[in-house]
Coordinates of C-alpha atoms in Angstrom, one line a residue:
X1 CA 113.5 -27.7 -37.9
X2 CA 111.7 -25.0 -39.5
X3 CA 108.6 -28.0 -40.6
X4 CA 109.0 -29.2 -36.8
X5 CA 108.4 -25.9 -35.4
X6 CA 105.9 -25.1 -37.8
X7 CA 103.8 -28.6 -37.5
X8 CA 104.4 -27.6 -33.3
X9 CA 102.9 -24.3 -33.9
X10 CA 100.3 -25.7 -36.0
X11 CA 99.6 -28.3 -33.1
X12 CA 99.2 -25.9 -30.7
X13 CA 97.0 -23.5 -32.9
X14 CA 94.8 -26.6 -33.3
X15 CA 95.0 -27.7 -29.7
X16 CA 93.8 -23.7 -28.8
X17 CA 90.9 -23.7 -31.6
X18 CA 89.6 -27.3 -29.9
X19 CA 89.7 -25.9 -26.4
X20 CA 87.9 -22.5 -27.6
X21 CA 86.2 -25.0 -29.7
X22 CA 85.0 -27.2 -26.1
X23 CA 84.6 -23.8 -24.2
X24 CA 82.1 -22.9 -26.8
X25 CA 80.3 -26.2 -26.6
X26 CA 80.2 -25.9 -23.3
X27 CA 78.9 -22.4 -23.3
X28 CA 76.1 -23.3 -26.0
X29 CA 75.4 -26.4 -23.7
X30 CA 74.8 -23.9 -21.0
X31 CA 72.8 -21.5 -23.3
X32 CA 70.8 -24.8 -24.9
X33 CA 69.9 -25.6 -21.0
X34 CA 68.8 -21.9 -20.2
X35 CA 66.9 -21.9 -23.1
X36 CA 64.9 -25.4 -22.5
X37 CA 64.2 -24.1 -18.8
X38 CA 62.7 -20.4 -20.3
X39 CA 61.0 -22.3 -23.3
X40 CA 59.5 -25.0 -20.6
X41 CA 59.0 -21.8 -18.4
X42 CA 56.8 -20.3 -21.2
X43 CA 55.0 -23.5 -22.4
X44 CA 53.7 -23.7 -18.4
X45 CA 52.7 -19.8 -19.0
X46 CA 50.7 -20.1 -22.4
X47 CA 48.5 -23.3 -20.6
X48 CA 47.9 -20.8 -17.8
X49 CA 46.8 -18.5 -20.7
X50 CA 45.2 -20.6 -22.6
X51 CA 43.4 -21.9 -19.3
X52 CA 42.7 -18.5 -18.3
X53 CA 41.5 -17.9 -22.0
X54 CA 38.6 -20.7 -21.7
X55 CA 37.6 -19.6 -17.9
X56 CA 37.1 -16.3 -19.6
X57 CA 35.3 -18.0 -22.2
X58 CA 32.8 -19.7 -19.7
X59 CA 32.7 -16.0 -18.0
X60 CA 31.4 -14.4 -20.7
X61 CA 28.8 -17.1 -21.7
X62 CA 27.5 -17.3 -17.9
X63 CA 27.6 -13.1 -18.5
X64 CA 25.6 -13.6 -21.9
X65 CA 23.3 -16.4 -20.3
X66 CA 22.7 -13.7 -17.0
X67 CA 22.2 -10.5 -19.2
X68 CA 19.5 -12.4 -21.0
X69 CA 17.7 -13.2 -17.7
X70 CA 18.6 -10.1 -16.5
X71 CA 16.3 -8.2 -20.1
X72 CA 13.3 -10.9 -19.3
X73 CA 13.2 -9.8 -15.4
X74 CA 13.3 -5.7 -16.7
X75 CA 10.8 -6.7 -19.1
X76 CA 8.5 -8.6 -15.5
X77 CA 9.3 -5.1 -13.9
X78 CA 7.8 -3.0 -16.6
X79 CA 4.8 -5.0 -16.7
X80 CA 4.9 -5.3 -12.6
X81 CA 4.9 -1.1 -13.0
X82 CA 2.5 -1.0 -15.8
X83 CA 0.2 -3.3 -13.1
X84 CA 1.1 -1.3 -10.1
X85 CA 0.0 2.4 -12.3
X86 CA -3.2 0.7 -13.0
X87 CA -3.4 -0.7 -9.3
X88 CA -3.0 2.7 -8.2
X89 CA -5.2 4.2 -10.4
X90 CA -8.3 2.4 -8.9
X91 CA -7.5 2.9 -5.3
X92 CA -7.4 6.9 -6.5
X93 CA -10.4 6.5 -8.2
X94 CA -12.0 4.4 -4.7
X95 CA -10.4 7.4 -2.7
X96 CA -12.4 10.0 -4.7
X97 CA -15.7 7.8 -4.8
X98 CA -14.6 7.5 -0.8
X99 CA -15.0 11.5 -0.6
X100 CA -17.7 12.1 -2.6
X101 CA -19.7 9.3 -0.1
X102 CA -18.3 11.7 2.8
X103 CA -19.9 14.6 1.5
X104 CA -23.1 13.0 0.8
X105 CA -23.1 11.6 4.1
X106 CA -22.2 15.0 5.8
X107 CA -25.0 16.4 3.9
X108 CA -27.5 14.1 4.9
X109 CA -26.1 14.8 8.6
X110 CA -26.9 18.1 8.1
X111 CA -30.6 17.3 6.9
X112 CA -31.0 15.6 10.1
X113 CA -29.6 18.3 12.3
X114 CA -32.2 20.4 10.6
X115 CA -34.9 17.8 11.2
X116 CA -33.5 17.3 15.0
X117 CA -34.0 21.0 15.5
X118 CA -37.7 20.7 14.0
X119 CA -38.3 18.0 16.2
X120 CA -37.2 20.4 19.3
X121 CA -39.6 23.0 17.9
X122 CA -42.3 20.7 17.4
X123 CA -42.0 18.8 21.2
X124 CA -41.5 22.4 22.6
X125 CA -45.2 22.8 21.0
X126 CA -45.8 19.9 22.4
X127 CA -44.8 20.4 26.0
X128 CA -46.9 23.8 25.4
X129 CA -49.9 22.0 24.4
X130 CA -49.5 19.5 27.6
X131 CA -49.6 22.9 29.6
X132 CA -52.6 24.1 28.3
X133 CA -54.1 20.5 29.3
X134 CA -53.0 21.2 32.7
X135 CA -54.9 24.7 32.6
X136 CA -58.1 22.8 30.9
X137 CA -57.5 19.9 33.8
X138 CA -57.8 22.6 36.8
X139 CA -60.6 24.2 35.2
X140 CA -62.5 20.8 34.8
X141 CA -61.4 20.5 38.8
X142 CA -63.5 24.2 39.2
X143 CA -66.7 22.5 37.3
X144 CA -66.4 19.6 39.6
X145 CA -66.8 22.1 42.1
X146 CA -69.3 24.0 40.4
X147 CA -71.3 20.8 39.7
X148 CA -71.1 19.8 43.4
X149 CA -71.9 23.4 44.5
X150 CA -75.1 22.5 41.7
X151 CA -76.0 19.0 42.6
X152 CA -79.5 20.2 44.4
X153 CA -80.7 22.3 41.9
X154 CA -80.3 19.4 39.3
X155 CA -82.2 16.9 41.5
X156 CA -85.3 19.2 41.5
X157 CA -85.2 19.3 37.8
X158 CA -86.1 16.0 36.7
X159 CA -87.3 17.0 33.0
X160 CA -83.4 18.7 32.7
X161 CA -82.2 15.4 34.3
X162 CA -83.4 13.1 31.2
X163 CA -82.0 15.1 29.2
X164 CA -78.5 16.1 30.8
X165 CA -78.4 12.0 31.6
X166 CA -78.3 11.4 27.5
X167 CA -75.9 14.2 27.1
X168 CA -73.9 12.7 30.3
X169 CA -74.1 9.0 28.3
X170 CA -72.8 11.0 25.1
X171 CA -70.0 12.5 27.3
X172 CA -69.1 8.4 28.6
X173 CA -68.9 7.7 25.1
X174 CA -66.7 10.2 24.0
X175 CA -64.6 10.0 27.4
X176 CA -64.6 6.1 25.9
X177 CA -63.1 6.8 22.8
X178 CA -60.3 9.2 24.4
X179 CA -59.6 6.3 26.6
X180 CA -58.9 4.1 23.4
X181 CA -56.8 6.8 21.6
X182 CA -54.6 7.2 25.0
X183 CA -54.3 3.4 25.1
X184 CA -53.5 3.4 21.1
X185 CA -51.0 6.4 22.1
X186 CA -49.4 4.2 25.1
X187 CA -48.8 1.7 22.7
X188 CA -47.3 3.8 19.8
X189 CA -45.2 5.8 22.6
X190 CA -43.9 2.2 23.4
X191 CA -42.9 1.2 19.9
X192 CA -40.7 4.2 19.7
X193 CA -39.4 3.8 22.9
X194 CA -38.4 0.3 22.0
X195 CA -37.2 1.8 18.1
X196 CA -35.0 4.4 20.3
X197 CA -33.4 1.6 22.3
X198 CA -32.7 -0.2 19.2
X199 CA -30.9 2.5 17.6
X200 CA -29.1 3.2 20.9
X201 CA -27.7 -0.7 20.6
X202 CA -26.8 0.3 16.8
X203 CA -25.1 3.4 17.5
X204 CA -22.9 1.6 20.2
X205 CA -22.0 -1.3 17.8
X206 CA -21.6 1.4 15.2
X207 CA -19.4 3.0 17.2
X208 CA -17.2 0.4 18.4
X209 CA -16.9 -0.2 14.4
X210 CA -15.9 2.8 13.9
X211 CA -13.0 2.4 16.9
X212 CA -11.7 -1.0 15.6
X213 CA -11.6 0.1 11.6
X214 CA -9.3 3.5 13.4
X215 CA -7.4 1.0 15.3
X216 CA -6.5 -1.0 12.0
X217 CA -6.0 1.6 10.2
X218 CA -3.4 3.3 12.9
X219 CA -1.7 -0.3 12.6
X220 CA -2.1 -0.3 8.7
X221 CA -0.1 3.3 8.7
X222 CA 2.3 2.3 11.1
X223 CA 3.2 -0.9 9.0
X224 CA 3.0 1.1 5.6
X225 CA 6.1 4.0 7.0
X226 CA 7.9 1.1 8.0
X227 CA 7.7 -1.0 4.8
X228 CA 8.7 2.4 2.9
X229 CA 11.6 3.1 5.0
X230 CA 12.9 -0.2 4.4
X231 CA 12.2 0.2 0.7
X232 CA 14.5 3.8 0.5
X233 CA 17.0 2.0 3.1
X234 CA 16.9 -0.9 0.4
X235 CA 17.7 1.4 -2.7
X236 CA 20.2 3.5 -0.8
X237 CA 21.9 0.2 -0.4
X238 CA 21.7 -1.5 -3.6
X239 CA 22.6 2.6 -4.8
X240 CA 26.1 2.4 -2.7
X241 CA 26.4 -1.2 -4.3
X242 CA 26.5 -0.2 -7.8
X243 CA 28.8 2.5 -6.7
X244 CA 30.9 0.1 -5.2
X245 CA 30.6 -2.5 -8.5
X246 CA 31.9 1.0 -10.7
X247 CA 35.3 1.5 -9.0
X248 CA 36.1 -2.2 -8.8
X249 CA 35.1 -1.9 -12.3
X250 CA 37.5 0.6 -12.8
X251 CA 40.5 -0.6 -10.3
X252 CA 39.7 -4.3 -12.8
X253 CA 40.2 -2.1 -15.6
X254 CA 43.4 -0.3 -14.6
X255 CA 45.3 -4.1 -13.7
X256 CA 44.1 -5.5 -17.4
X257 CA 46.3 -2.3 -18.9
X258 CA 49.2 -2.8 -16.4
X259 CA 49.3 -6.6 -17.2
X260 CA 49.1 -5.5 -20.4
X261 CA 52.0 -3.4 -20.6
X262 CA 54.1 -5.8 -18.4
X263 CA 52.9 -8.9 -20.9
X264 CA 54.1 -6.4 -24.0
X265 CA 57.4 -6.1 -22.6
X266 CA 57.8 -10.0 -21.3
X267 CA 57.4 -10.7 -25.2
X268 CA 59.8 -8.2 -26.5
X269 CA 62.5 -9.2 -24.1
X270 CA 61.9 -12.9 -25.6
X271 CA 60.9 -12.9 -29.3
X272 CA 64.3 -14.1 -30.2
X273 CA 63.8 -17.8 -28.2
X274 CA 61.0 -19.0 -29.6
X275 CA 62.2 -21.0 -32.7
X276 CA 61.1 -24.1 -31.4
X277 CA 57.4 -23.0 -30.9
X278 CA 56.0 -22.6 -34.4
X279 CA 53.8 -25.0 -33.9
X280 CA 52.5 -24.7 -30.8
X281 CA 52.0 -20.5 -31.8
X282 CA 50.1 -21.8 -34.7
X283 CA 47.8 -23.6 -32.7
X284 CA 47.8 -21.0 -29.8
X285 CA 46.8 -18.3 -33.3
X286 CA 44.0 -20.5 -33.9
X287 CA 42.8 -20.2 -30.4
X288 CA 43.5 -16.5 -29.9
X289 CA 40.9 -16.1 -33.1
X290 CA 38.2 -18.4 -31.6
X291 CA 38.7 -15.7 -28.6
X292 CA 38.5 -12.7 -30.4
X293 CA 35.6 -14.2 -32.1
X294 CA 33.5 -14.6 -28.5
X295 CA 35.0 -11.2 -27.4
X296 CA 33.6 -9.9 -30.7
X297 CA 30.4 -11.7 -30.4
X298 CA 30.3 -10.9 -26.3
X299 CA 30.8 -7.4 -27.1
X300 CA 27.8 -7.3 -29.8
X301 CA 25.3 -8.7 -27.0
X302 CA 26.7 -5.6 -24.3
X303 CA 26.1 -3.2 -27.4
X304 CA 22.1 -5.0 -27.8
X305 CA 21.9 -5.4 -23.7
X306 CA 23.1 -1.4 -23.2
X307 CA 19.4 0.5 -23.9
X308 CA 18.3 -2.5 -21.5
X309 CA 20.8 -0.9 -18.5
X310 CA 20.0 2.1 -19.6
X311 CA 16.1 1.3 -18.3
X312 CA 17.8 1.3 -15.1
X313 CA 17.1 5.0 -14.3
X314 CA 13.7 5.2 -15.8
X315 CA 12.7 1.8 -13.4
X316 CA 14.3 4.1 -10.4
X317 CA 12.2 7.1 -11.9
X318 CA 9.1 4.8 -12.1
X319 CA 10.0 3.6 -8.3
X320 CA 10.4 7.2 -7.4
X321 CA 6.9 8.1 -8.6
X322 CA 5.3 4.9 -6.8
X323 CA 6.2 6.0 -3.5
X324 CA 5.0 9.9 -4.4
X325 CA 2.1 8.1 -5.3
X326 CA 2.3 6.1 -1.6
X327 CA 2.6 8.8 0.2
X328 CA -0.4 10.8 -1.9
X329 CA -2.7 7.7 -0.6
X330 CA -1.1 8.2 2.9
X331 CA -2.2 12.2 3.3
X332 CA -5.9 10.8 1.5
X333 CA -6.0 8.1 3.9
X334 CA -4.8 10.5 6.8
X335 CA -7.9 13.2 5.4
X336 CA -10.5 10.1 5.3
X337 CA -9.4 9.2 9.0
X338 CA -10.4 13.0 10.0
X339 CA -13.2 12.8 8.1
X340 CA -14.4 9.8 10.1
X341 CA -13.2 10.8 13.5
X342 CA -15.6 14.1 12.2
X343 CA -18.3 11.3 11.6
X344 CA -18.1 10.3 14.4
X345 CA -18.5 12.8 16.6
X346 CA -21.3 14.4 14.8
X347 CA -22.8 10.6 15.5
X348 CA -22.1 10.9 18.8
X349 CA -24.1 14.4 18.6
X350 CA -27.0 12.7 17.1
X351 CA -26.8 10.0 19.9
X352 CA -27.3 12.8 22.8
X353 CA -29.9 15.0 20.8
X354 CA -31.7 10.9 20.3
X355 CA -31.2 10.6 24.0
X356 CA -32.5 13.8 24.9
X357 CA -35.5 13.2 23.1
X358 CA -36.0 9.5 24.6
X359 CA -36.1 11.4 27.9
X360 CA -38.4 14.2 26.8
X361 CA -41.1 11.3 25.3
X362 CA -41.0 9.3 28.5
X363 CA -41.5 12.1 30.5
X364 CA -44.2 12.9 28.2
X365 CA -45.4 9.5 28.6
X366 CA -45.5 9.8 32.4
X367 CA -47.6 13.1 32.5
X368 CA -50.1 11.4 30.0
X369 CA -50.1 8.5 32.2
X370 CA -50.5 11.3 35.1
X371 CA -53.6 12.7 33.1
X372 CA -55.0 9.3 32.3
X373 CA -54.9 8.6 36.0
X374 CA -56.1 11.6 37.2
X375 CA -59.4 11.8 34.1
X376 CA -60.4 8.4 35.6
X377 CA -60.9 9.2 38.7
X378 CA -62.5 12.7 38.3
X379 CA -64.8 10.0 35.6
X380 CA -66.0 8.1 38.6
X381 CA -66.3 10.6 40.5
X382 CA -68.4 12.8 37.9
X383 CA -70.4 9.2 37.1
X384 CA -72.8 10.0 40.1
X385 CA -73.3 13.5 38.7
X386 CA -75.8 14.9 36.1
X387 CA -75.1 18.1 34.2
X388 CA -74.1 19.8 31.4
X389 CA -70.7 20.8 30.9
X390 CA -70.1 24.4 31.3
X391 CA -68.6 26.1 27.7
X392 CA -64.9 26.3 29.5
X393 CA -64.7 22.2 29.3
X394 CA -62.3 19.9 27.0
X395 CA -63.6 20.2 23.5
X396 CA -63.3 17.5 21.0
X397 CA -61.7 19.7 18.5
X398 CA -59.0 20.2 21.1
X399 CA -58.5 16.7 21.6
X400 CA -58.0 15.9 18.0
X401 CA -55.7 18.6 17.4
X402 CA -53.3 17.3 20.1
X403 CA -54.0 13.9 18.6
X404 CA -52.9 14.9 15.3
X405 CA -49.7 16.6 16.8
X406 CA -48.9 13.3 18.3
X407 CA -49.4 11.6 15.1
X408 CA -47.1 14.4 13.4
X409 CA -44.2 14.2 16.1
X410 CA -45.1 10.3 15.3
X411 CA -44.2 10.8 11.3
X412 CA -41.0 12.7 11.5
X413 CA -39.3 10.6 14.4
X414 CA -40.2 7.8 11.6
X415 CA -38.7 10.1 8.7
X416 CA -35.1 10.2 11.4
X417 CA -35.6 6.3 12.0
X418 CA -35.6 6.2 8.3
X419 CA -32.7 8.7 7.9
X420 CA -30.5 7.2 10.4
X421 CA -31.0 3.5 8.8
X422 CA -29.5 5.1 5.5
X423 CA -26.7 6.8 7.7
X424 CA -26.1 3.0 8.9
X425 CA -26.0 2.1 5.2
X426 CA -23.5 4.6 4.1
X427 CA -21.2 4.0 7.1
X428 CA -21.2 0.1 6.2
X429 CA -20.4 1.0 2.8
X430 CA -17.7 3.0 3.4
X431 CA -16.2 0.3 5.8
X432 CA -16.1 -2.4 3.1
X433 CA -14.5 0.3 0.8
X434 CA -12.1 0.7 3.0
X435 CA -11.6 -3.5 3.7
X436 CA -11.1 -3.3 -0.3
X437 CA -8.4 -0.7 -0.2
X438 CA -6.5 -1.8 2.7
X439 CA -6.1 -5.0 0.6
X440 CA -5.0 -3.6 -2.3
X441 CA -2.4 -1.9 -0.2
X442 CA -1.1 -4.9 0.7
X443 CA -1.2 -6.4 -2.5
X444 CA 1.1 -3.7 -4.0
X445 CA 3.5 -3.7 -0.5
X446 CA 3.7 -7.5 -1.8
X447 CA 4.7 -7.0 -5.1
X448 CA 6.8 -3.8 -3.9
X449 CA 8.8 -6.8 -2.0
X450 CA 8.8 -9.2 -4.9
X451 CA 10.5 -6.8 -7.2
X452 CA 12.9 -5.3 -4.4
X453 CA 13.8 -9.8 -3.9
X454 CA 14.5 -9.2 -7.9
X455 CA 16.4 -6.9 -7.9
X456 CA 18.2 -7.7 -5.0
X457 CA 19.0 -11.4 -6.9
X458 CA 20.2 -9.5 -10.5
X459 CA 22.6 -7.4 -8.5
X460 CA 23.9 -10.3 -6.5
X461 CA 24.6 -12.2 -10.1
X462 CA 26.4 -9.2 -11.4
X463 CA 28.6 -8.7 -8.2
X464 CA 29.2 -12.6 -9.0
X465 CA 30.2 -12.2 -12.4
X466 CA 32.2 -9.1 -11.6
X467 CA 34.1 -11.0 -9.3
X468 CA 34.9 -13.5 -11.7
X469 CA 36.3 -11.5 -14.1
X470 CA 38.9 -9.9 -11.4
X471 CA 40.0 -13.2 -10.5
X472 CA 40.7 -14.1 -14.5
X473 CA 43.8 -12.8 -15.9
X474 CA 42.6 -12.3 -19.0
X475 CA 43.7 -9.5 -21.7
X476 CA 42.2 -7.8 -24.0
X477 CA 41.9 -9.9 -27.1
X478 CA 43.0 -7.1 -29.3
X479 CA 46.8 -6.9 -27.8
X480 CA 46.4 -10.4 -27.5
X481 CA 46.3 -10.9 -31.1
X482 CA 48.6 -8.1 -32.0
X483 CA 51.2 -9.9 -30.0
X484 CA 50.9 -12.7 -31.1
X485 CA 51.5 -11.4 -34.4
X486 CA 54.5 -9.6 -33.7
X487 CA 55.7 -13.4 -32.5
X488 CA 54.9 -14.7 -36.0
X489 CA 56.6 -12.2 -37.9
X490 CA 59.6 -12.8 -35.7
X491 CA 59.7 -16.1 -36.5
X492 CA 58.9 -15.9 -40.1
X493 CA 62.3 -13.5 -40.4
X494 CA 64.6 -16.1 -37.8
X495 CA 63.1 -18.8 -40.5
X496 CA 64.8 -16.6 -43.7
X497 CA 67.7 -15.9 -41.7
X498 CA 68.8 -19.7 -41.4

């Protein structure tokens, strides 16, 4: 009885240790199943990593590739700036040659103001000498009348007529020769009216020169403020984009720690299931290396491309100074326009004065004409008379001297033809001077536009690049590596413990 109950007890002791024994088959069955699911679970998340690790891998070569472009297009805008200095050295240096023309030409104006007012002094002498010829003119009419009154006392001297009828063929001939000196005078008095009229045409042409070059210019400030105000606009803009590209930058850099963290303590919670992944670590190691190799090597070219970013300033410095520069030419070019509009009107002042004396010298021209008129007919009318000319008559002398006057006044309005072609020449001058800078203007507003497209493209590739890196989740490589071996030390120790 006593071995019955004690091989029924043993029976039931066994039974009991094979039903704990199934329960805990079934339980490790259950554990075994968990386990397969978290292990497959984590197999799924180390591709995602390991895909993550190799889009972060073609990142950074794309980064490496654009940061090299990005050093060769700094280096195009140095140049471009070292070009544009130069560029604006020579339209500074056309600017001051510009000037110093002005002041020549405003002296020269002056020289012909002075002459203008010699010629008023000298046709005032003029009118003063065609006075006295009017005086001499109505004395000659009171020898006519003298002559007339002596016309019978000549007839009975016929000795005295011989001889006043040589002196009276003398008198023809000299009246003769003043004839041919008033014709040569009519003729001269006709060149410079036709000379005046001439530079009356050129004046006018000159003039509407000088209103299409203001008109140009009005338009070639109007489009040089505009293209500057979408140049600062432009910077402001690419300014609040880089402002922008630093706080994603930073909001980027604050979810890489918190993944971190979150990543750290996903691995703690699980470094006692991984005993079936030793190889697959090993070979995930291997990788993590390569990684920290390119991080390594990606963070050597950042440390070579930094003093290149840190150009970045002195390029907006340099910019800075181009458009002080800009706006220097703009108050130089706003000074030249005065100084033309003063031009101008001292032309304009020259063109009255040159039409006041046009009208003086025709009316001049129409008293001589008068007096030529007038002389003939008291010639004809003298022709039938014989006398001597009373000591109050026209004297050559007299005549000569107002010949030589005329051929003075003659002389100087040549010396102001003369002065005014040169005037012409300056003016034309300073209009191709100022053809040649309003092209170098918009030479540099080109290349202004060029490197504003530039720089517009380089921020563009970062903002790209940027945006690919927030849409990685990639680590750090450093806690990326320390993890992984904190997992390789936990399973070195689970290996010893079996």
């Amino acid at each position: 009885m006593n071995d019955a109950t004690k091989l029924e007890s043993s029976f039931d002791g066994a039974i009991d240790f094979f039903q704990n024994l199934r329960r805990g088959l079934g339980a490790l069955e259950a554990g075994v199943s968990i386990q397969n699911d978290r292990l497959s679970a984590i197999a799924t998340s180390v591709a995602t990593l390991q895909q993550g690790w190799q889009a972060d891998h073609r990142t950074l070569t794309t980064l490496a590739s654009d940061t090299r472009i990005q050093a060769g297009q700094l280096a195009e805008l140095r140049t471009d700036g070292q070009r544009l200095d130069a560029q604006l050295g020579i339209i500074e240096s056309l600017v001051a040659n510009f000037q110093q023309d002005q002041q020549q030409l405003q002296q020269t104006l002056t020289v012909l103001s002075t002459d203008l007012q010699a010629r008023q002094v000298a046709d005032e002498q003029h009118t003063a000498a065609l006075a006295r010829i009017d005086t001499l003119e109505q004395q000659l009419t009171g020898q006519t009348r003298d002559l007339h009154s002596l016309l019978i006392t000549i007839q009975a001297l016929s000795y005295d007529a011989r001889t006043s009828k040589d002196h009276f063929k003398a008198i023809e001939t000299q009246i003769g020769q003043h004839h041919a000196q008033l014709t040569q005078l009519e003729h001269a008095q006709k060149a410079d009216q036709e000379c005046f009229n001439q530079f009356n045409a050129q004046a006018e042409t000159q003039q509407q020169d000088l209103q299409r070059i203001e008109q140009s210019l009005d338009v070639f400030s109007q489009t040089a403020e505009t293209h500057i105000s979408a140049f600062r606009e432009q910077i402001e803009e690419q300014q609040s984009r880089f402002d922008d590209l630093t706080g994603s930058l930073a909001t980027v850099w604050q979810d890489v720690q918190t993944l971190q963290e979150t990543v750290g303590e996903q691995l703690a919670e699980q470094q006692s299931r991984f005993d079936d992944l030793t190889g697959s670590l090993a070979a995930v190691w291997q990788d993590a290396q390569t990684l920290q190799q390119d991080f390594a090597r990606f963070s050597d070219q950042l440390e070579t491309q930094r003093p290149i970013l840190a150009t970045i300033p002195q390029t907006q410095q340099d910019l800075q100074k181009q458009q002080e520069r800009i706006r220097h030419l703009e108050t130089l070019m706003n000074k030249v326009f005065a100084d033309t509009n003063s031009t101008r009107q001292i032309l304009n002042v020259l063109q009255t004065d040159l039409t006041n004396q046009s009208d003086l010298l025709r009316e001049l021209d129409q008293n001589w004409r008068h007096a030529l008129a007038t002389n003939q007919d008291r010639g004809h009318s003298t022709e039938t008379l014989v006398t001597q000319s009373s000591p109050d008559a026209i004297k050559p002398e007299q005549i000569t001297a107002i010949t030589d006057e005329l051929a003075n006044s003659l002389q100087k309005h040549e010396h102001i033809q003369q002065e005014v072609a040169n005037i012409q020449n300056t003016v034309t001058d300073q209009n191709e001077r100022l053809v040649n800078i309003r092209n170098t203007l918009n030479e540099l507003q080109q290349s202004l536009q060029q490197q504003l497209q530039s720089q517009q493209e380089q921020l563009n590739q970062l903002e790209a690049a940027l945006a690919d890196l927030q849409n990685a989740p990639a680590p750090e490589a450093n806690n990326v590596a320390a993890d992984f071996t904190a997992m390789q030390e936990i399973l070195a120790s689970s290996q010893t413990k079996s």
